[in-house]
Amino acid sequence: MNHRPSLQQAEWVVVIHGGAGNITNETLDSLAAKRYREALNRALLHGRDVLDSGGSALDVVEQVIIYMEDCPLFNAGRGAVFTALGINELDASIMDGLTGNAGAIAGVSNIRNPIKAARLVMEQSPHVMLSGRGAEEFAEEKGLPTADTTWFRTEERWKSYLRAKEKLDKNGTVGVVCLDKSGNLAAGTSTGGMNMKAYGRIGDSPVIGAGTYADNNTCAVSCTGHGEYFIRNVVAYDISARMKYLKQSLREATDTVVYGVLKQQKATGGLIAVDKNGNIAMPYNTSGMFRGFIKSDGTIKVMIFGDE
Ligand code: ASP
């Protein structure tokens, strides 16, 4: 059913995001911006290294997200935002564009790297999504490292939680999409969710089709933004469906959804996507989105605001 790429294809692309939102020169000082740029750059180089050592698109997605989950700058794994009750509840998902397999976990509080657990759900369980305590027990049984609340909690996020009580939003979800040397596509997303979310709330990031989607016939997509709208509009799948059924280009499909469909609903956010030919799209309708890409021709680029 899925497109099997020709073996001659040698080009690869890795695209990442570190969240979209109210990111401006006022909310992000130059030192902080430098730190984000450096972290994004390192994440991209890590993706290249995984490919160089023979990793697949799926391996790149998992490994680069692990790197970003362990980096306290991002709202995923360590550094995740807090729920209204002041705890971390993490969501993640991964999808393989070759097989159409997918895995996700939602609402977990003690798995150090949620994306690893999502991949294990995909590969070592008969299910697509596990949540809460069941997901945690599954990860423990599989021997994944756990972490207590002090691992996830960073002073920055805790302060932002306290500020959020007086209303201030926070971003930093991470996502990776990849086209590997064999022409396979994969996508993954990991997040702490939205700041001050209700206890038990699950966003789009672990929902296959909403926050994450990959199909070798079309594209791989990872979203960030106001999750409720991304779920209602089944955003990641909609991009793929527009390409598949309407024959839209990646650019047309992503622009229509981000600047048209979502904007009309005042839904803030963005996404990263790569198609089966290596075309990249990184649209967002917020003031900024942490993002970047690296390609087999050596191009590497990291951006936060406009086309800097
Ligand atoms: N989409 C994520 C959620 O709604 C949050 C984000 O990307 O900033 O949980």
Short mmCIF file of N, CA, C and O and ligand atoms in Angstrom, two decimals, residues 20 75 91 170-173 191 193-194 201 203-205 223-228, ligand 1:
data_model
loop_
_atom_site.label_atom_id
_atom_site.label_comp_id
_atom_site.label_asym_id
_atom_site.label_seq_id
_atom_site.Cartn_x
_atom_site.Cartn_y
_atom_site.Cartn_z
N ALA A 20 5.97 26.89 18.72
CA ALA A 20 5.56 28.20 18.17
C ALA A 20 4.80 28.94 19.25
O ALA A 20 4.22 28.33 20.14
N ASN A 75 9.79 22.67 25.97
CA ASN A 75 8.64 22.18 26.72
C ASN A 75 8.34 20.73 26.34
O ASN A 75 7.34 20.40 25.72
N ASP A 91 3.10 14.25 26.81
CA ASP A 91 2.48 13.56 25.67
C ASP A 91 3.51 13.41 24.56
O ASP A 91 4.32 14.33 24.35
N LYS A 170 3.12 29.78 27.35
CA LYS A 170 4.47 29.22 27.25
C LYS A 170 4.49 28.24 26.10
O LYS A 170 3.52 27.59 25.81
N ASN A 171 5.63 28.17 25.41
CA ASN A 171 5.70 27.25 24.28
C ASN A 171 6.98 26.45 24.36
O ASN A 171 7.73 26.59 25.30
N GLY A 172 7.25 25.66 23.35
CA GLY A 172 8.50 24.89 23.37
C GLY A 172 8.32 23.41 23.12
O GLY A 172 9.23 22.62 23.33
N THR A 173 7.12 23.04 22.66
CA THR A 173 6.91 21.66 22.19
C THR A 173 8.00 21.33 21.16
O THR A 173 8.45 22.22 20.45
N THR A 191 5.77 16.79 24.02
CA THR A 191 5.39 18.05 24.68
C THR A 191 5.01 17.86 26.14
O THR A 191 4.65 16.74 26.54
N GLY A 193 2.66 19.89 26.89
CA GLY A 193 1.30 20.39 26.68
C GLY A 193 1.22 21.89 26.87
O GLY A 193 2.22 22.59 26.70
N MET A 194 0.07 22.39 27.21
CA MET A 194 -0.09 23.83 27.37
C MET A 194 0.01 24.19 28.85
O MET A 194 -0.51 23.48 29.71
N ARG A 201 -5.80 16.81 30.89
CA ARG A 201 -6.01 17.30 29.51
C ARG A 201 -4.97 16.70 28.55
O ARG A 201 -3.79 16.64 28.86
N GLY A 203 -3.51 17.03 24.59
CA GLY A 203 -3.54 17.90 23.40
C GLY A 203 -3.40 17.11 22.12
O GLY A 203 -3.66 15.90 22.06
N ASP A 204 -2.96 17.81 21.08
CA ASP A 204 -2.86 17.18 19.76
C ASP A 204 -1.58 16.36 19.58
O ASP A 204 -1.54 15.45 18.75
N SER A 205 -0.55 16.69 20.38
CA SER A 205 0.77 16.10 20.11
C SER A 205 0.77 14.57 20.09
O SER A 205 1.44 13.97 19.24
N CYS A 223 3.24 19.10 14.43
CA CYS A 223 2.59 20.39 14.72
C CYS A 223 2.95 20.94 16.09
O CYS A 223 3.35 20.20 16.99
N THR A 224 2.72 22.23 16.26
CA THR A 224 2.83 22.87 17.56
C THR A 224 1.84 24.03 17.60
O THR A 224 1.65 24.71 16.60
N GLY A 225 1.22 24.22 18.75
CA GLY A 225 0.26 25.32 18.86
C GLY A 225 -0.88 24.93 19.76
O GLY A 225 -0.77 24.00 20.57
N HIS A 226 -1.98 25.64 19.60
CA HIS A 226 -3.14 25.45 20.46
C HIS A 226 -3.82 24.11 20.10
O HIS A 226 -4.61 24.02 19.17
N GLY A 227 -3.47 23.10 20.87
CA GLY A 227 -3.80 21.72 20.52
C GLY A 227 -5.25 21.42 20.22
O GLY A 227 -5.56 20.60 19.35
N GLU A 228 -6.16 22.07 20.93
CA GLU A 228 -7.57 21.78 20.74
C GLU A 228 -7.97 22.03 19.28
O GLU A 228 -8.71 21.25 18.68
N1 ASP B 1 0.26 21.51 20.79
C1 ASP B 1 0.65 21.38 22.18
C2 ASP B 1 -0.58 21.03 22.99
O1 ASP B 1 -1.64 21.56 22.71
C3 ASP B 1 1.27 22.60 22.75
C4 ASP B 1 2.26 23.32 21.89
O2 ASP B 1 2.62 22.86 20.82
O3 ASP B 1 2.73 24.41 22.30
O4 ASP B 1 -0.47 20.28 23.93
#
